[in-house]
Amino acid sequence: MRTGPGTGYGVILVIPRGALVEVDSCTSWCAVWYAGRRGYVSARYVAGASGYRRPPPPPAVILPPPVYYPPPIYRGPRYYDPGYHPGYRPGYRPDHRPRPRPGPPPPPPPPPGGGGGPGPAPGPGSGKQPSTWPPAGGAAGGHWVPPPPSTKGGG
């Protein structure tokens, strides 16, 4: 057995007559395996080696494509608690909406003595004190001040 296909290649070992070799391929030189080594032997020394080719491997086993089952949809616990409403922010007003303007001030109370205001002026014995509006001399800065407590009917 030689290292290459020709007499110009070095000798590896001598195969005994009648020994079994594994043949890869043959033309005028056969590529063979013997004793765990690969080398070349003249086809004249290999029985039945004229035009020998190693048999092809068995055909590949073709399996049907695998059946795909999608994974189940995970529906875990809710991220928000039940009282949460996305987008709700108490007291938030976007800038593009104008804030409502305050309404007109309430009308001032009627002048003392009834001066044409709605309804009759409170009289004596009605239990109501006449209001003192506007306060005399601007004592409270223009704010309503209740009248002093009555001293009648002291007990």
JSON list of C-alpha atoms in Angstrom, two decimals:
[
{"chain": "A", "resi": 1, "resn": "MET", "atom": "CA", "xyz": [0.00, 0.00, 0.00]},
{"chain": "A", "resi": 2, "resn": "ARG", "atom": "CA", "xyz": [1.40, 3.41, -1.03]},
{"chain": "A", "resi": 3, "resn": "THR", "atom": "CA", "xyz": [0.81, 7.04, 0.00]},
{"chain": "A", "resi": 4, "resn": "GLY", "atom": "CA", "xyz": [-0.44, 8.06, -3.47]},
{"chain": "A", "resi": 5, "resn": "PRO", "atom": "CA", "xyz": [-1.78, 6.52, -6.73]},
{"chain": "A", "resi": 6, "resn": "GLY", "atom": "CA", "xyz": [1.47, 5.56, -8.48]},
{"chain": "A", "resi": 7, "resn": "THR", "atom": "CA", "xyz": [4.84, 3.84, -8.07]},
{"chain": "A", "resi": 8, "resn": "GLY", "atom": "CA", "xyz": [6.49, 7.22, -7.45]},
{"chain": "A", "resi": 9, "resn": "TYR", "atom": "CA", "xyz": [4.82, 7.43, -4.00]},
{"chain": "A", "resi": 10, "resn": "GLY", "atom": "CA", "xyz": [6.28, 5.93, -0.84]},
{"chain": "A", "resi": 11, "resn": "VAL", "atom": "CA", "xyz": [5.32, 2.53, 0.58]},
{"chain": "A", "resi": 12, "resn": "ILE", "atom": "CA", "xyz": [3.22, 2.57, 3.77]},
{"chain": "A", "resi": 13, "resn": "LEU", "atom": "CA", "xyz": [2.96, -1.18, 4.43]},
{"chain": "A", "resi": 14, "resn": "VAL", "atom": "CA", "xyz": [2.58, -4.55, 2.69]},
{"chain": "A", "resi": 15, "resn": "ILE", "atom": "CA", "xyz": [-0.94, -6.06, 2.70]},
{"chain": "A", "resi": 16, "resn": "PRO", "atom": "CA", "xyz": [-0.89, -9.91, 3.00]},
{"chain": "A", "resi": 17, "resn": "ARG", "atom": "CA", "xyz": [-2.35, -11.89, 0.09]},
{"chain": "A", "resi": 18, "resn": "GLY", "atom": "CA", "xyz": [-6.11, -12.58, 0.56]},
{"chain": "A", "resi": 19, "resn": "ALA", "atom": "CA", "xyz": [-6.57, -9.89, 3.27]},
{"chain": "A", "resi": 20, "resn": "LEU", "atom": "CA", "xyz": [-9.82, -8.00, 3.22]},
{"chain": "A", "resi": 21, "resn": "VAL", "atom": "CA", "xyz": [-9.58, -4.26, 2.48]},
{"chain": "A", "resi": 22, "resn": "GLU", "atom": "CA", "xyz": [-12.27, -1.58, 2.38]},
{"chain": "A", "resi": 23, "resn": "VAL", "atom": "CA", "xyz": [-12.29, -0.03, -1.07]},
{"chain": "A", "resi": 24, "resn": "ASP", "atom": "CA", "xyz": [-13.32, 3.61, -1.51]},
{"chain": "A", "resi": 25, "resn": "SER", "atom": "CA", "xyz": [-12.88, 3.93, -5.29]},
{"chain": "A", "resi": 26, "resn": "CYS", "atom": "CA", "xyz": [-10.90, 2.34, -8.12]},
{"chain": "A", "resi": 27, "resn": "THR", "atom": "CA", "xyz": [-9.59, 3.30, -11.56]},
{"chain": "A", "resi": 28, "resn": "SER", "atom": "CA", "xyz": [-6.11, 1.93, -12.25]},
{"chain": "A", "resi": 29, "resn": "TRP", "atom": "CA", "xyz": [-5.27, 2.53, -8.57]},
{"chain": "A", "resi": 30, "resn": "CYS", "atom": "CA", "xyz": [-7.70, 1.81, -5.72]},
{"chain": "A", "resi": 31, "resn": "ALA", "atom": "CA", "xyz": [-8.08, 4.02, -2.66]},
{"chain": "A", "resi": 32, "resn": "VAL", "atom": "CA", "xyz": [-8.35, 1.54, 0.24]},
{"chain": "A", "resi": 33, "resn": "TRP", "atom": "CA", "xyz": [-8.50, 1.31, 4.02]},
{"chain": "A", "resi": 34, "resn": "TYR", "atom": "CA", "xyz": [-6.55, -1.41, 5.81]},
{"chain": "A", "resi": 35, "resn": "ALA", "atom": "CA", "xyz": [-5.59, -1.75, 9.48]},
{"chain": "A", "resi": 36, "resn": "GLY", "atom": "CA", "xyz": [-6.94, 1.74, 10.20]},
{"chain": "A", "resi": 37, "resn": "ARG", "atom": "CA", "xyz": [-4.76, 3.41, 7.56]},
{"chain": "A", "resi": 38, "resn": "ARG", "atom": "CA", "xyz": [-5.69, 4.86, 4.16]},
{"chain": "A", "resi": 39, "resn": "GLY", "atom": "CA", "xyz": [-3.54, 4.33, 1.10]},
{"chain": "A", "resi": 40, "resn": "TYR", "atom": "CA", "xyz": [-3.46, 3.30, -2.57]},
{"chain": "A", "resi": 41, "resn": "VAL", "atom": "CA", "xyz": [-3.08, -0.19, -4.11]},
{"chain": "A", "resi": 42, "resn": "SER", "atom": "CA", "xyz": [-2.79, -1.11, -7.79]},
{"chain": "A", "resi": 43, "resn": "ALA", "atom": "CA", "xyz": [-6.14, -2.39, -9.12]},
{"chain": "A", "resi": 44, "resn": "ARG", "atom": "CA", "xyz": [-4.30, -5.56, -10.37]},
{"chain": "A", "resi": 45, "resn": "TYR", "atom": "CA", "xyz": [-3.91, -6.69, -6.72]},
{"chain": "A", "resi": 46, "resn": "VAL", "atom": "CA", "xyz": [-7.54, -6.10, -5.72]},
{"chain": "A", "resi": 47, "resn": "ALA", "atom": "CA", "xyz": [-9.98, -8.89, -6.71]},
{"chain": "A", "resi": 48, "resn": "GLY", "atom": "CA", "xyz": [-13.04, -7.61, -8.61]},
{"chain": "A", "resi": 49, "resn": "ALA", "atom": "CA", "xyz": [-11.71, -4.06, -8.62]},
{"chain": "A", "resi": 50, "resn": "SER", "atom": "CA", "xyz": [-12.12, -3.15, -12.29]},
{"chain": "A", "resi": 51, "resn": "GLY", "atom": "CA", "xyz": [-14.07, 0.13, -12.35]},
{"chain": "A", "resi": 52, "resn": "TYR", "atom": "CA", "xyz": [-15.26, -0.36, -8.78]},
{"chain": "A", "resi": 53, "resn": "ARG", "atom": "CA", "xyz": [-16.95, 2.52, -7.05]},
{"chain": "A", "resi": 54, "resn": "ARG", "atom": "CA", "xyz": [-18.13, 2.50, -3.48]},
{"chain": "A", "resi": 55, "resn": "PRO", "atom": "CA", "xyz": [-21.93, 2.02, -3.36]},
{"chain": "A", "resi": 56, "resn": "PRO", "atom": "CA", "xyz": [-23.88, 5.21, -2.78]},
{"chain": "A", "resi": 57, "resn": "PRO", "atom": "CA", "xyz": [-25.23, 5.82, 0.68]},
{"chain": "A", "resi": 58, "resn": "PRO", "atom": "CA", "xyz": [-28.81, 4.78, 1.34]},
{"chain": "A", "resi": 59, "resn": "PRO", "atom": "CA", "xyz": [-31.44, 7.34, 0.38]},
{"chain": "A", "resi": 60, "resn": "ALA", "atom": "CA", "xyz": [-32.31, 9.93, 2.95]},
{"chain": "A", "resi": 61, "resn": "VAL", "atom": "CA", "xyz": [-35.41, 9.31, 4.99]},
{"chain": "A", "resi": 62, "resn": "ILE", "atom": "CA", "xyz": [-37.88, 12.08, 4.21]},
{"chain": "A", "resi": 63, "resn": "LEU", "atom": "CA", "xyz": [-40.22, 12.83, 7.07]},
{"chain": "A", "resi": 64, "resn": "PRO", "atom": "CA", "xyz": [-43.39, 14.89, 6.83]},
{"chain": "A", "resi": 65, "resn": "PRO", "atom": "CA", "xyz": [-43.06, 18.45, 8.07]},
{"chain": "A", "resi": 66, "resn": "PRO", "atom": "CA", "xyz": [-43.68, 18.87, 11.79]},
{"chain": "A", "resi": 67, "resn": "VAL", "atom": "CA", "xyz": [-47.10, 19.99, 12.92]},
{"chain": "A", "resi": 68, "resn": "TYR", "atom": "CA", "xyz": [-46.98, 23.44, 14.48]},
{"chain": "A", "resi": 69, "resn": "TYR", "atom": "CA", "xyz": [-49.22, 24.25, 17.40]},
{"chain": "A", "resi": 70, "resn": "PRO", "atom": "CA", "xyz": [-49.08, 27.91, 18.49]},
{"chain": "A", "resi": 71, "resn": "PRO", "atom": "CA", "xyz": [-48.32, 28.40, 22.17]},
{"chain": "A", "resi": 72, "resn": "PRO", "atom": "CA", "xyz": [-51.26, 29.29, 24.40]},
{"chain": "A", "resi": 73, "resn": "ILE", "atom": "CA", "xyz": [-51.90, 32.98, 24.97]},
{"chain": "A", "resi": 74, "resn": "TYR", "atom": "CA", "xyz": [-50.80, 33.99, 28.44]},
{"chain": "A", "resi": 75, "resn": "ARG", "atom": "CA", "xyz": [-53.43, 35.99, 30.23]},
{"chain": "A", "resi": 76, "resn": "GLY", "atom": "CA", "xyz": [-51.78, 36.76, 33.53]},
{"chain": "A", "resi": 77, "resn": "PRO", "atom": "CA", "xyz": [-53.03, 38.97, 36.34]},
{"chain": "A", "resi": 78, "resn": "ARG", "atom": "CA", "xyz": [-54.17, 42.46, 35.44]},
{"chain": "A", "resi": 79, "resn": "TYR", "atom": "CA", "xyz": [-51.50, 45.12, 35.58]},
{"chain": "A", "resi": 80, "resn": "TYR", "atom": "CA", "xyz": [-53.92, 47.75, 36.90]},
{"chain": "A", "resi": 81, "resn": "ASP", "atom": "CA", "xyz": [-56.11, 47.36, 39.92]},
{"chain": "A", "resi": 82, "resn": "PRO", "atom": "CA", "xyz": [-59.88, 47.45, 39.19]},
{"chain": "A", "resi": 83, "resn": "GLY", "atom": "CA", "xyz": [-60.25, 51.08, 40.29]},
{"chain": "A", "resi": 84, "resn": "TYR", "atom": "CA", "xyz": [-57.63, 52.39, 37.86]},
{"chain": "A", "resi": 85, "resn": "HIS", "atom": "CA", "xyz": [-58.81, 54.25, 34.78]},
{"chain": "A", "resi": 86, "resn": "PRO", "atom": "CA", "xyz": [-56.05, 54.92, 32.24]},
{"chain": "A", "resi": 87, "resn": "GLY", "atom": "CA", "xyz": [-55.92, 58.56, 31.24]},
{"chain": "A", "resi": 88, "resn": "TYR", "atom": "CA", "xyz": [-57.80, 59.83, 34.28]},
{"chain": "A", "resi": 89, "resn": "ARG", "atom": "CA", "xyz": [-55.95, 62.42, 36.34]},
{"chain": "A", "resi": 90, "resn": "PRO", "atom": "CA", "xyz": [-57.96, 64.31, 38.97]},
{"chain": "A", "resi": 91, "resn": "GLY", "atom": "CA", "xyz": [-57.67, 68.07, 38.62]},
{"chain": "A", "resi": 92, "resn": "TYR", "atom": "CA", "xyz": [-55.87, 67.93, 35.27]},
{"chain": "A", "resi": 93, "resn": "ARG", "atom": "CA", "xyz": [-57.05, 70.23, 32.51]},
{"chain": "A", "resi": 94, "resn": "PRO", "atom": "CA", "xyz": [-55.18, 70.32, 29.21]},
{"chain": "A", "resi": 95, "resn": "ASP", "atom": "CA", "xyz": [-53.80, 73.70, 28.19]},
{"chain": "A", "resi": 96, "resn": "HIS", "atom": "CA", "xyz": [-55.76, 73.89, 24.94]},
{"chain": "A", "resi": 97, "resn": "ARG", "atom": "CA", "xyz": [-59.09, 74.18, 26.76]},
{"chain": "A", "resi": 98, "resn": "PRO", "atom": "CA", "xyz": [-59.68, 77.60, 28.38]},
{"chain": "A", "resi": 99, "resn": "ARG", "atom": "CA", "xyz": [-60.69, 77.63, 32.00]},
{"chain": "A", "resi": 100, "resn": "PRO", "atom": "CA", "xyz": [-64.23, 78.87, 32.61]},
{"chain": "A", "resi": 101, "resn": "ARG", "atom": "CA", "xyz": [-64.44, 82.49, 33.74]},
{"chain": "A", "resi": 102, "resn": "PRO", "atom": "CA", "xyz": [-66.13, 83.30, 37.04]},
{"chain": "A", "resi": 103, "resn": "GLY", "atom": "CA", "xyz": [-69.69, 84.53, 36.73]},
{"chain": "A", "resi": 104, "resn": "PRO", "atom": "CA", "xyz": [-70.88, 88.06, 37.58]},
{"chain": "A", "resi": 105, "resn": "PRO", "atom": "CA", "xyz": [-70.75, 89.07, 41.26]},
{"chain": "A", "resi": 106, "resn": "PRO", "atom": "CA", "xyz": [-73.94, 88.64, 43.28]},
{"chain": "A", "resi": 107, "resn": "PRO", "atom": "CA", "xyz": [-76.19, 91.73, 43.48]},
{"chain": "A", "resi": 108, "resn": "PRO", "atom": "CA", "xyz": [-75.72, 93.90, 46.57]},
{"chain": "A", "resi": 109, "resn": "PRO", "atom": "CA", "xyz": [-78.32, 93.63, 49.33]},
{"chain": "A", "resi": 110, "resn": "PRO", "atom": "CA", "xyz": [-81.15, 96.21, 49.30]},
{"chain": "A", "resi": 111, "resn": "PRO", "atom": "CA", "xyz": [-80.54, 99.51, 51.10]},
{"chain": "A", "resi": 112, "resn": "PRO", "atom": "CA", "xyz": [-81.88, 99.95, 54.63]},
{"chain": "A", "resi": 113, "resn": "GLY", "atom": "CA", "xyz": [-85.53, 100.76, 54.87]},
{"chain": "A", "resi": 114, "resn": "GLY", "atom": "CA", "xyz": [-86.63, 98.75, 51.91]},
{"chain": "A", "resi": 115, "resn": "GLY", "atom": "CA", "xyz": [-85.87, 101.36, 49.23]},
{"chain": "A", "resi": 116, "resn": "GLY", "atom": "CA", "xyz": [-87.72, 99.59, 46.46]},
{"chain": "A", "resi": 117, "resn": "GLY", "atom": "CA", "xyz": [-86.09, 96.17, 46.90]},
{"chain": "A", "resi": 118, "resn": "PRO", "atom": "CA", "xyz": [-87.98, 92.96, 46.46]},
{"chain": "A", "resi": 119, "resn": "GLY", "atom": "CA", "xyz": [-90.48, 92.21, 49.22]},
{"chain": "A", "resi": 120, "resn": "PRO", "atom": "CA", "xyz": [-91.50, 94.22, 52.30]},
{"chain": "A", "resi": 121, "resn": "ALA", "atom": "CA", "xyz": [-88.86, 95.53, 54.65]},
{"chain": "A", "resi": 122, "resn": "PRO", "atom": "CA", "xyz": [-88.67, 93.76, 57.99]},
{"chain": "A", "resi": 123, "resn": "GLY", "atom": "CA", "xyz": [-90.77, 95.54, 60.55]},
{"chain": "A", "resi": 124, "resn": "PRO", "atom": "CA", "xyz": [-90.79, 95.60, 64.32]},
{"chain": "A", "resi": 125, "resn": "GLY", "atom": "CA", "xyz": [-91.61, 92.30, 65.88]},
{"chain": "A", "resi": 126, "resn": "SER", "atom": "CA", "xyz": [-90.68, 90.33, 62.79]},
{"chain": "A", "resi": 127, "resn": "GLY", "atom": "CA", "xyz": [-87.64, 88.89, 64.48]},
{"chain": "A", "resi": 128, "resn": "LYS", "atom": "CA", "xyz": [-85.33, 90.16, 61.73]},
{"chain": "A", "resi": 129, "resn": "GLN", "atom": "CA", "xyz": [-82.86, 92.95, 62.14]},
{"chain": "A", "resi": 130, "resn": "PRO", "atom": "CA", "xyz": [-82.44, 95.47, 59.34]},
{"chain": "A", "resi": 131, "resn": "SER", "atom": "CA", "xyz": [-79.09, 95.07, 57.61]},
{"chain": "A", "resi": 132, "resn": "THR", "atom": "CA", "xyz": [-76.48, 97.78, 57.78]},
{"chain": "A", "resi": 133, "resn": "TRP", "atom": "CA", "xyz": [-75.25, 97.99, 54.24]},
{"chain": "A", "resi": 134, "resn": "PRO", "atom": "CA", "xyz": [-73.00, 99.68, 53.33]},
{"chain": "A", "resi": 135, "resn": "PRO", "atom": "CA", "xyz": [-71.28, 100.02, 56.70]},
{"chain": "A", "resi": 136, "resn": "ALA", "atom": "CA", "xyz": [-70.98, 103.52, 58.00]},
{"chain": "A", "resi": 137, "resn": "GLY", "atom": "CA", "xyz": [-67.59, 105.07, 57.31]},
{"chain": "A", "resi": 138, "resn": "GLY", "atom": "CA", "xyz": [-66.28, 101.99, 55.52]},
{"chain": "A", "resi": 139, "resn": "ALA", "atom": "CA", "xyz": [-65.48, 100.33, 58.84]},
{"chain": "A", "resi": 140, "resn": "ALA", "atom": "CA", "xyz": [-64.99, 96.84, 57.50]},
{"chain": "A", "resi": 141, "resn": "GLY", "atom": "CA", "xyz": [-63.45, 97.71, 54.14]},
{"chain": "A", "resi": 142, "resn": "GLY", "atom": "CA", "xyz": [-66.71, 97.23, 52.26]},
{"chain": "A", "resi": 143, "resn": "HIS", "atom": "CA", "xyz": [-67.59, 93.84, 53.75]},
{"chain": "A", "resi": 144, "resn": "TRP", "atom": "CA", "xyz": [-70.89, 93.08, 55.40]},
{"chain": "A", "resi": 145, "resn": "VAL", "atom": "CA", "xyz": [-70.83, 93.34, 59.16]},
{"chain": "A", "resi": 146, "resn": "PRO", "atom": "CA", "xyz": [-73.70, 91.91, 61.20]},
{"chain": "A", "resi": 147, "resn": "PRO", "atom": "CA", "xyz": [-75.55, 94.42, 63.41]},
{"chain": "A", "resi": 148, "resn": "PRO", "atom": "CA", "xyz": [-74.72, 94.49, 67.12]},
{"chain": "A", "resi": 149, "resn": "PRO", "atom": "CA", "xyz": [-76.83, 92.24, 69.32]},
{"chain": "A", "resi": 150, "resn": "SER", "atom": "CA", "xyz": [-80.09, 93.70, 70.53]},
{"chain": "A", "resi": 151, "resn": "THR", "atom": "CA", "xyz": [-80.31, 94.92, 74.11]},
{"chain": "A", "resi": 152, "resn": "LYS", "atom": "CA", "xyz": [-84.16, 94.92, 74.16]},
{"chain": "A", "resi": 153, "resn": "GLY", "atom": "CA", "xyz": [-85.96, 92.55, 76.41]},
{"chain": "A", "resi": 154, "resn": "GLY", "atom": "CA", "xyz": [-83.08, 91.98, 78.73]},
{"chain": "A", "resi": 155, "resn": "GLY", "atom": "CA", "xyz": [-83.75, 89.20, 81.00]}
]
